[in-house]
Coordinates of C-alpha atoms in Angstrom, one line a residue:
X1 CA 0.0 0.0 0.0
X2 CA 2.7 2.5 0.9
X3 CA 4.7 1.7 -2.2
X4 CA 1.6 2.2 -4.4
X5 CA 0.9 5.5 -2.6
X6 CA 4.5 6.6 -3.2
X7 CA 4.2 5.8 -6.9
X8 CA 1.0 7.8 -7.1
X9 CA 2.8 10.8 -5.6
X10 CA 5.5 10.4 -8.3
X11 CA 2.7 10.1 -10.9
X12 CA 1.0 13.3 -9.8
X13 CA 4.3 15.2 -10.0
X14 CA 5.0 13.8 -13.5
X15 CA 1.5 14.6 -14.8
X16 CA 2.3 18.3 -14.3
X17 CA 4.6 18.0 -17.3
X18 CA 2.4 15.7 -19.3
X19 CA -0.6 17.9 -19.2
X20 CA 1.4 20.7 -20.9
X21 CA -0.1 23.6 -19.0
X22 CA 0.4 25.3 -15.7
X23 CA -1.1 22.7 -13.3
X24 CA -2.5 23.3 -9.8
X25 CA -2.9 20.3 -7.6
X26 CA -5.6 20.2 -4.9
X27 CA -5.1 17.4 -2.4
X28 CA -7.8 15.9 -0.2
X29 CA -7.7 12.9 2.2
X30 CA -8.9 10.6 -0.6
X31 CA -7.7 12.1 -3.9
X32 CA -5.6 14.5 -5.9
X33 CA -7.3 16.8 -8.4
X34 CA -5.0 18.3 -11.1
X35 CA -6.4 21.5 -12.5
X36 CA -5.0 22.1 -16.0
X37 CA -6.5 24.6 -18.5
X38 CA -10.2 24.0 -19.0
X39 CA -10.1 20.6 -17.4
X40 CA -9.6 18.8 -14.0
X41 CA -8.3 15.3 -13.6
X42 CA -9.2 13.5 -10.4
X43 CA -7.0 10.6 -9.2
X44 CA -8.1 8.4 -6.3
X45 CA -5.6 7.8 -3.6
X46 CA -4.6 4.1 -2.9
X47 CA -6.1 4.1 0.6
X48 CA -8.4 1.9 2.6
X49 CA -10.0 4.1 5.3
X50 CA -12.6 1.5 6.3
X51 CA -15.6 3.5 4.9
X52 CA -13.9 3.5 1.5
X53 CA -11.4 1.2 -0.2
X54 CA -9.4 2.4 -3.2
X55 CA -6.4 0.2 -2.4
X56 CA -6.2 -1.7 -5.7
X57 CA -6.1 -0.5 -9.3
X58 CA -9.2 -2.5 -10.2
X59 CA -11.2 -0.9 -7.4
X60 CA -10.0 2.6 -8.4
X61 CA -11.1 1.9 -12.0
X62 CA -14.5 0.7 -10.9
X63 CA -15.1 3.7 -8.7
X64 CA -14.0 6.1 -11.4
X65 CA -16.7 4.6 -13.7
X66 CA -19.2 4.9 -10.9
X67 CA -18.2 8.5 -10.2
X68 CA -18.9 9.3 -13.9
X69 CA -22.3 7.5 -14.0
X70 CA -23.6 8.9 -10.7
X71 CA -22.5 12.5 -11.1
X72 CA -24.0 12.8 -14.6
X73 CA -27.4 12.6 -13.0
X74 CA -27.0 16.1 -11.5
X75 CA -23.9 17.5 -13.4
X76 CA -23.9 16.0 -16.9
X77 CA -21.9 18.9 -18.4
X78 CA -19.1 18.6 -15.7
X79 CA -18.3 14.9 -15.9
X80 CA -16.7 14.0 -19.3
X81 CA -14.9 10.6 -19.2
X82 CA -12.7 8.2 -17.4
X83 CA -9.1 8.6 -18.7
X84 CA -6.8 5.5 -18.6
X85 CA -3.1 6.3 -17.7
X86 CA -0.4 4.1 -19.2
X87 CA 3.4 4.1 -19.1
X88 CA 5.2 4.5 -15.8
X89 CA 4.8 6.7 -12.7
X90 CA 7.6 9.0 -13.8
X91 CA 6.7 8.9 -17.5
X92 CA 2.9 8.6 -17.7
X93 CA 0.8 8.6 -20.9
X94 CA -2.8 9.7 -20.9
X95 CA -5.0 7.2 -22.9
X96 CA -1.8 5.6 -24.2
X97 CA -1.0 2.1 -25.2
X98 CA 0.5 -0.5 -22.9
X99 CA -0.2 -1.7 -19.4
X100 CA -2.4 0.7 -17.4
X101 CA -1.1 2.1 -14.2
X102 CA -3.9 4.4 -13.1
X103 CA -7.2 6.0 -14.0
X104 CA -8.5 9.6 -13.7
X105 CA -11.9 11.1 -14.0
X106 CA -11.8 14.0 -16.4
X107 CA -14.1 16.9 -15.6
X108 CA -14.8 20.3 -17.0
X109 CA -13.0 22.8 -14.8
X110 CA -14.6 25.7 -13.0
X111 CA -13.1 28.5 -10.9
X112 CA -12.9 27.7 -7.2
X113 CA -14.7 30.9 -6.3
X114 CA -17.8 29.2 -7.8
X115 CA -18.0 26.7 -5.0
X116 CA -21.0 27.5 -2.8
X117 CA -19.0 27.5 0.4
X118 CA -17.0 30.4 -1.2
X119 CA -20.1 32.1 -2.4
X120 CA -21.4 32.0 1.2
X121 CA -18.2 33.4 2.5
X122 CA -18.5 36.4 0.1
X123 CA -22.1 36.9 1.4
X124 CA -23.5 36.1 -2.0
X125 CA -25.6 33.0 -1.2
X126 CA -29.2 34.3 -1.5
X127 CA -32.5 33.1 -0.4
X128 CA -33.5 32.7 -4.0
X129 CA -30.5 30.4 -4.6
X130 CA -31.6 28.3 -1.6
X131 CA -35.1 28.0 -3.0
X132 CA -33.7 26.9 -6.3
X133 CA -31.5 24.3 -4.6
X134 CA -34.5 22.9 -2.8
X135 CA -36.4 22.6 -6.0
X136 CA -33.5 20.9 -7.7
X137 CA -33.1 18.3 -4.9
X138 CA -36.9 17.7 -4.8
X139 CA -36.8 17.0 -8.5
X140 CA -33.7 14.8 -8.2
X141 CA -35.2 12.7 -5.3
X142 CA -38.4 12.4 -7.3
X143 CA -36.7 10.7 -10.3
X144 CA -33.8 8.8 -8.8
X145 CA -34.0 5.0 -8.2
X146 CA -36.0 3.7 -5.2
X147 CA -34.8 0.8 -3.0
X148 CA -37.5 -1.9 -3.1
X149 CA -38.3 -4.1 -0.1
X150 CA -35.8 -6.8 -1.3
X151 CA -32.9 -4.3 -1.3
X152 CA -30.5 -4.6 1.6
X153 CA -30.2 -0.8 1.7
X154 CA -32.0 1.4 4.1
X155 CA -33.0 -1.1 6.8
X156 CA -32.6 0.3 10.3
X157 CA -29.5 -1.9 10.8
X158 CA -27.8 -0.8 7.6
X159 CA -28.8 2.8 8.2
X160 CA -27.2 2.8 11.7
X161 CA -24.0 1.0 10.6
X162 CA -22.3 4.2 9.3
X163 CA -23.1 6.0 12.5
X164 CA -21.5 3.2 14.5
X165 CA -18.5 3.3 12.1
X166 CA -18.0 7.0 12.6
X167 CA -17.5 6.7 16.3
X168 CA -15.2 3.6 15.8
X169 CA -13.1 5.5 13.2
X170 CA -12.8 8.7 15.3
X171 CA -12.0 7.2 18.7
X172 CA -8.5 5.9 18.0
X173 CA -7.5 9.3 16.6
X174 CA -8.4 11.2 19.8
X175 CA -5.9 12.0 22.6
X176 CA -7.7 14.7 24.6
X177 CA -9.8 13.3 27.5
X178 CA -12.5 15.9 27.0
X179 CA -12.8 15.0 23.4
X180 CA -13.2 11.3 24.3
X181 CA -15.9 12.1 26.9
X182 CA -17.9 14.2 24.5
X183 CA -17.6 11.4 21.9
X184 CA -18.9 8.8 24.4
X185 CA -21.9 11.1 25.2
X186 CA -22.8 11.4 21.6
X187 CA -22.4 7.7 21.0
X188 CA -24.8 6.9 23.8
X189 CA -27.3 9.4 22.5
X190 CA -27.0 7.9 19.0
X191 CA -27.7 4.4 20.3
X192 CA -30.7 5.5 22.3
X193 CA -32.1 7.5 19.4
X194 CA -31.6 4.7 17.0
X195 CA -33.5 2.3 19.2
X196 CA -36.3 4.8 19.8
X197 CA -36.6 5.5 16.0
X198 CA -36.2 1.9 14.8
X199 CA -39.8 1.5 13.8
X200 CA -39.8 4.9 12.0
X201 CA -36.6 4.0 10.1
X202 CA -38.1 0.7 9.0
X203 CA -41.3 2.5 7.9
X204 CA -39.3 5.0 5.8
X205 CA -37.8 2.1 3.9
X206 CA -41.2 0.4 3.4
X207 CA -42.7 3.7 2.1
X208 CA -40.0 4.2 -0.6
X209 CA -38.0 7.0 1.0
X210 CA -34.7 5.1 0.6
X211 CA -33.3 6.1 -2.8
X212 CA -30.0 6.3 -4.7
X213 CA -29.1 9.8 -3.5
X214 CA -26.1 12.1 -3.9
X215 CA -24.8 11.1 -0.5
X216 CA -22.5 14.0 0.2
X217 CA -24.6 17.1 -0.3
X218 CA -22.9 20.1 1.3
X219 CA -21.8 23.5 0.1
X220 CA -18.3 22.4 -0.8
X221 CA -19.8 19.9 -3.3
X222 CA -22.0 22.5 -5.2
X223 CA -20.9 25.1 -7.7
X224 CA -22.6 28.2 -9.0
X225 CA -22.4 27.8 -12.8
X226 CA -24.3 30.1 -15.1
X227 CA -26.4 31.2 -12.2
X228 CA -27.4 27.7 -11.2
X229 CA -26.3 25.7 -8.2
X230 CA -24.9 22.4 -9.5
X231 CA -24.2 19.5 -7.1
X232 CA -21.2 17.4 -7.9
X233 CA -18.8 14.8 -6.3
X234 CA -21.5 12.5 -5.0
X235 CA -20.5 9.4 -3.2
X236 CA -19.4 6.6 -5.5
X237 CA -17.3 4.5 -3.1
X238 CA -20.1 3.1 -0.9
X239 CA -23.5 1.9 -2.0
X240 CA -24.6 2.0 1.7
X241 CA -23.7 5.7 2.0
X242 CA -25.5 6.5 -1.2
X243 CA -28.7 4.4 -0.9
X244 CA -30.2 6.4 1.9
X245 CA -33.3 8.1 3.2
X246 CA -33.9 11.3 1.3
X247 CA -34.2 13.1 4.7
X248 CA -30.7 12.0 5.5
X249 CA -29.6 13.8 2.3
X250 CA -31.6 16.9 3.2
X251 CA -30.1 16.8 6.7
X252 CA -26.6 17.0 5.4
X253 CA -27.1 20.4 3.6
X254 CA -29.2 21.6 6.5
X255 CA -26.4 20.7 9.0
X256 CA -23.8 22.3 6.8
X257 CA -25.6 25.6 6.6
X258 CA -26.1 25.6 10.4
X259 CA -22.5 24.9 10.9
X260 CA -21.4 27.7 8.7
X261 CA -23.4 30.2 10.7
X262 CA -26.4 30.5 8.4
X263 CA -29.2 28.8 10.3
X264 CA -31.7 31.1 8.6
X265 CA -30.8 29.6 5.2
X266 CA -30.7 26.1 6.7
X267 CA -34.3 26.5 8.0
X268 CA -35.4 28.0 4.7
X269 CA -34.0 25.1 2.7
X270 CA -35.5 22.5 5.0
X271 CA -38.9 24.1 5.1
X272 CA -38.9 24.6 1.4
X273 CA -38.1 20.9 0.8
X274 CA -40.8 19.7 3.2
X275 CA -43.4 22.1 1.7
X276 CA -42.7 20.9 -1.8
X277 CA -42.6 17.2 -1.0
X278 CA -45.1 17.0 2.0
X279 CA -42.6 14.7 3.7
X280 CA -43.3 16.0 7.2
X281 CA -43.1 12.5 8.5
X282 CA -39.4 12.6 7.9
X283 CA -39.1 14.9 10.8
X284 CA -39.4 11.9 13.1
X285 CA -35.9 10.8 12.1
X286 CA -34.5 14.3 11.3
X287 CA -32.6 14.8 14.6
X288 CA -31.0 11.4 14.3
X289 CA -29.7 12.3 10.8
X290 CA -28.6 15.8 11.7
X291 CA -26.4 14.3 14.4
X292 CA -25.1 11.6 12.0
X293 CA -24.2 14.2 9.3
X294 CA -22.4 16.4 11.9
X295 CA -20.4 13.3 12.9
X296 CA -19.6 12.6 9.2
X297 CA -17.9 16.0 8.9
X298 CA -16.3 15.6 12.3
X299 CA -14.8 12.3 11.1
X300 CA -13.5 13.9 7.9
X301 CA -11.9 16.7 9.9
X302 CA -10.4 14.2 12.3
X303 CA -8.9 12.2 9.4
X304 CA -7.4 15.3 7.8
X305 CA -6.0 16.4 11.1
X306 CA -4.0 13.1 11.1
X307 CA -2.6 13.7 7.7
X308 CA 0.4 16.0 8.3
X309 CA 0.1 18.1 5.2
X310 CA -3.7 18.6 5.7
X311 CA -3.7 19.1 9.5
X312 CA -3.9 22.9 9.8
X313 CA -7.1 24.0 11.5
X314 CA -8.8 20.6 11.3
X315 CA -8.9 19.9 15.0
X316 CA -10.9 23.1 15.4
X317 CA -13.3 22.0 12.6
X318 CA -13.6 18.6 14.4
X319 CA -14.6 20.2 17.7
X320 CA -17.0 22.6 15.9
X321 CA -18.9 19.7 14.4
X322 CA -19.0 17.9 17.7
X323 CA -20.5 21.0 19.3
X324 CA -23.0 21.1 16.4
X325 CA -23.9 17.4 16.9
X326 CA -24.5 18.1 20.6
X327 CA -26.8 21.0 19.8
X328 CA -28.9 18.9 17.4
X329 CA -29.2 16.1 20.1
X330 CA -30.5 18.6 22.6
X331 CA -34.3 18.3 23.0
X332 CA -36.5 21.3 22.3
X333 CA -39.8 22.5 23.9
X334 CA -42.4 22.1 21.2
X335 CA -44.8 25.0 20.5
X336 CA -48.0 25.2 18.4
X337 CA -48.7 28.4 16.6
X338 CA -51.5 29.3 14.2
X339 CA -52.1 32.4 12.2
X340 CA -55.3 34.3 12.0
X341 CA -56.0 36.8 9.3
X342 CA -57.8 37.7 6.1
X343 CA -56.4 37.2 2.6
X344 CA -53.6 39.7 1.9
X345 CA -52.9 40.3 5.6
X346 CA -49.3 39.0 5.1
X347 CA -49.6 35.7 7.0
X348 CA -47.2 33.8 4.7
X349 CA -44.6 36.6 4.7
X350 CA -44.7 36.8 8.5
X351 CA -44.4 33.0 8.9
X352 CA -41.6 32.8 6.4
X353 CA -39.6 35.3 8.5
X354 CA -40.4 33.4 11.7
X355 CA -39.4 30.0 10.3
X356 CA -36.0 31.4 9.3
X357 CA -35.4 33.0 12.7
X358 CA -36.6 30.2 14.9
X359 CA -36.9 26.4 14.8
X360 CA -40.6 26.4 13.7
X361 CA -41.8 24.2 10.9
X362 CA -44.5 25.7 8.7
X363 CA -47.5 24.0 7.2
X364 CA -49.5 26.1 4.7
X365 CA -53.2 25.5 4.1
X366 CA -52.9 26.7 0.5
X367 CA -50.2 24.1 -0.3
X368 CA -51.8 21.2 1.7
X369 CA -55.2 21.8 0.1
X370 CA -53.8 21.5 -3.3
X371 CA -51.7 18.5 -2.3
X372 CA -54.8 16.7 -1.2
X373 CA -56.3 17.2 -4.7
X374 CA -53.1 16.3 -6.6
X375 CA -52.2 19.8 -7.6
X376 CA -48.8 21.6 -7.4
X377 CA -48.7 24.7 -5.2
X378 CA -48.7 27.2 -8.1
X379 CA -51.2 25.3 -10.2
X380 CA -54.6 27.0 -10.7
X381 CA -57.5 24.8 -9.6
X382 CA -60.1 26.4 -11.9
X383 CA -62.6 26.4 -9.0
X384 CA -64.4 29.4 -7.5
X385 CA -65.2 29.9 -3.9
X386 CA -67.5 27.1 -2.6
X387 CA -66.6 24.8 -5.5
X388 CA -64.4 21.8 -5.8
X389 CA -61.2 22.2 -3.7
X390 CA -62.8 25.2 -1.9
X391 CA -66.1 23.6 -1.0
X392 CA -67.0 23.3 2.7
X393 CA -66.2 19.6 2.5
X394 CA -62.7 20.4 1.0
X395 CA -62.2 23.0 3.8
X396 CA -62.9 20.3 6.4
X397 CA -60.6 17.9 4.7
X398 CA -57.8 20.5 4.5
X399 CA -58.1 21.4 8.2
X400 CA -57.9 17.8 9.1
X401 CA -54.8 17.5 7.1
X402 CA -53.3 20.5 8.8
X403 CA -54.1 19.0 12.2
X404 CA -52.5 15.7 11.2
X405 CA -49.3 17.3 10.0
X406 CA -49.0 19.7 13.0
X407 CA -49.5 16.7 15.4
X408 CA -46.7 14.8 13.6
X409 CA -44.3 17.7 13.8
X410 CA -44.9 18.2 17.5
X411 CA -44.7 14.5 18.3
X412 CA -41.4 14.5 16.5
X413 CA -40.1 17.0 19.0
X414 CA -40.3 20.2 16.9
X415 CA -42.6 23.3 16.9
X416 CA -45.2 23.9 14.2
X417 CA -46.7 27.0 12.8
X418 CA -49.9 26.5 10.8
X419 CA -50.3 29.2 8.1
X420 CA -54.1 29.4 7.4
X421 CA -56.8 32.0 7.6
X422 CA -58.5 30.4 10.7
X423 CA -61.5 32.7 10.3
X424 CA -63.9 30.4 12.2
X425 CA -63.8 29.8 15.9
X426 CA -64.2 26.1 15.6
X427 CA -61.1 25.9 13.4
X428 CA -59.1 27.8 16.0
X429 CA -60.6 25.8 18.9
X430 CA -59.6 22.5 17.4
X431 CA -55.9 23.5 17.3
X432 CA -56.1 24.9 20.8
X433 CA -57.5 21.5 21.9
X434 CA -54.6 19.8 20.1
X435 CA -52.1 21.9 22.0
X436 CA -53.8 21.1 25.3
X437 CA -53.9 17.4 24.5
X438 CA -50.1 17.5 23.8
X439 CA -49.5 19.7 26.8
X440 CA -47.6 22.4 24.9
X441 CA -47.9 26.2 24.6
X442 CA -50.4 27.6 22.1
X443 CA -50.2 31.0 20.3
X444 CA -52.3 32.8 17.8
X445 CA -50.6 35.2 15.5
X446 CA -53.3 37.8 14.7
X447 CA -52.1 39.2 11.4
X448 CA -53.8 42.4 10.3
X449 CA -53.6 45.2 7.7
X450 CA -55.9 48.0 6.6
X451 CA -58.7 46.9 4.2
X452 CA -57.3 49.1 1.3
X453 CA -53.9 47.4 1.7
X454 CA -55.6 43.9 1.8
X455 CA -57.3 44.6 -1.5
X456 CA -54.1 46.0 -3.1
X457 CA -52.0 43.0 -2.1
X458 CA -54.7 40.5 -3.2
X459 CA -54.9 42.1 -6.7
X460 CA -51.1 42.2 -7.0
X461 CA -50.8 38.5 -6.0
X462 CA -53.4 37.4 -8.5
X463 CA -51.7 39.4 -11.3
X464 CA -48.3 37.8 -10.5
X465 CA -49.8 34.3 -10.2
X466 CA -46.8 32.9 -8.4
X467 CA -48.3 32.0 -5.1
X468 CA -50.2 28.9 -3.9
X469 CA -53.1 31.1 -2.7
X470 CA -56.0 31.6 -5.2
X471 CA -57.9 34.1 -3.0
X472 CA -59.1 37.0 -5.1
X473 CA -61.1 40.1 -4.3
X474 CA -64.4 38.1 -4.2
X475 CA -62.9 35.8 -1.7
X476 CA -61.6 38.7 0.4
X477 CA -65.0 40.5 0.4
X478 CA -66.7 37.2 1.5
X479 CA -64.2 36.9 4.3
X480 CA -64.8 40.5 5.5
X481 CA -68.5 39.7 5.7
X482 CA -68.4 36.3 7.4
X483 CA -65.2 36.0 9.5
X484 CA -65.6 35.4 13.2
X485 CA -63.2 37.7 15.2
X486 CA -61.1 36.5 18.1
X487 CA -63.1 36.4 21.3
X488 CA -61.7 37.5 24.7
X489 CA -60.3 34.0 25.5
X490 CA -58.5 33.9 22.2
X491 CA -57.2 37.4 22.4
X492 CA -55.5 36.3 25.7
X493 CA -53.5 33.8 23.5
X494 CA -52.8 36.1 20.6
X495 CA -49.9 38.3 19.4
X496 CA -51.0 41.1 17.2
X497 CA -48.9 41.6 14.0
X498 CA -49.8 44.7 12.0
X499 CA -48.0 44.1 8.7
X500 CA -48.4 47.7 7.6
X501 CA -45.9 48.6 10.2
X502 CA -43.3 46.0 9.1
X503 CA -42.2 44.9 12.6
X504 CA -38.6 43.9 13.1
X505 CA -38.6 40.1 13.0
X506 CA -36.4 39.8 16.1
X507 CA -38.8 41.9 18.1
X508 CA -41.6 39.5 17.0
X509 CA -39.5 36.5 18.0
X510 CA -39.0 38.0 21.4
X511 CA -42.8 38.6 21.8
X512 CA -43.4 35.0 20.7
X513 CA -40.9 33.6 23.2
X514 CA -42.3 35.8 26.0
X515 CA -45.8 34.6 25.3
X516 CA -44.8 30.9 25.5
X517 CA -42.8 31.3 28.7
X518 CA -45.8 32.5 30.8

């Protein structure tokens, strides 16, 4: 192994001359990437790290081919071919005759400043980009292969194995007693959470949520190319790490954004994904996967810290991810919040700001109503008030769905905010009763705006046609005539939000926290 690795180092040096251009070499713990002109050539290191094995030429060839196949699903313009290397380590020939000594994946090169972790550092990663990434991942998960019941992947035991291996691979590399104590604490939590979520993990597999995913979805593996975020460098070296629950994939990027200090974007991404897929049941296993993903990055940092040339700063990264895993493992006090307000009051705008500033998960009536009837959020139903998906029966069905989703979110250990008009007392009462049943705080966000502003916003929204809501002026006028205002007991539970005043979101968060601490 050491001799092969030494020959590879000689090969990488020699390829600088063969490629005929100024060559920059980027080294990771598992590969070298040679950047030459318009192209990049990736050579896998002859290493066996337990979770991956590139120790033989045959294995490296196989995994190069897999890397090409898998990454073309999301980045077809980046991944070009597998290039065989002949000759000798000190005199290599690309695609030449004779015995082959190595293989490289040839990719189209892009500037390093295009990487999304660099885009974030420059303060240029926008909410719109996050929304586009969510849509891309939703589409990808919707068309990628699904593990059937006969597949060995995605069972609770196979799912938990990488978590167990993370701890086993980290522990021998630690010397500090405090590091070992914290690792032990997280390992105990992981085992307890795994046992508690065993049935949920099994149900996820049975319901088709285990799929052939990217497997390594974080900002360092996405590039902004022609204004579009392109995921690349998916996991090719382990079927078990790639055939995973889609929520595990989503948890990786969510964890990464949290770890990089952008919890607002993490929450936006996660909520957008859940809203588009309706996979709120995935929240039952989310905390388990968030901790797992933080431990994956901790392991990578730990391995790099042990490789002399890559060690700078990696122990700090390791401890940061351990701290992040500890935060994810910490239980939260669930809260149930509902909105109350007429069409155009700004309920969705307010709840969007709140979900980015807090740990609330939002459920929108406009979206769930259409999901129940097989429509996408922006699709027009073609039905007027009182017809089809807006009939009294459809309203009842929609509010039952909202109750079901909110209950699931809370029972998964998170807080829910239900974005709906709630213009009838019985609708509000049913959610108050749910909060009492679950013994959690209950808050009503009473969202208001002057009537002229309501009409202006509704007209503008209908002209734009980009929102899930189909409420028009006729609907608004009907609401103004027939809505049932909050009574005295409800006002005692309410926080008033006048959207004409554009209240600072942090001030609103403080009011929400104060209301729930009483």
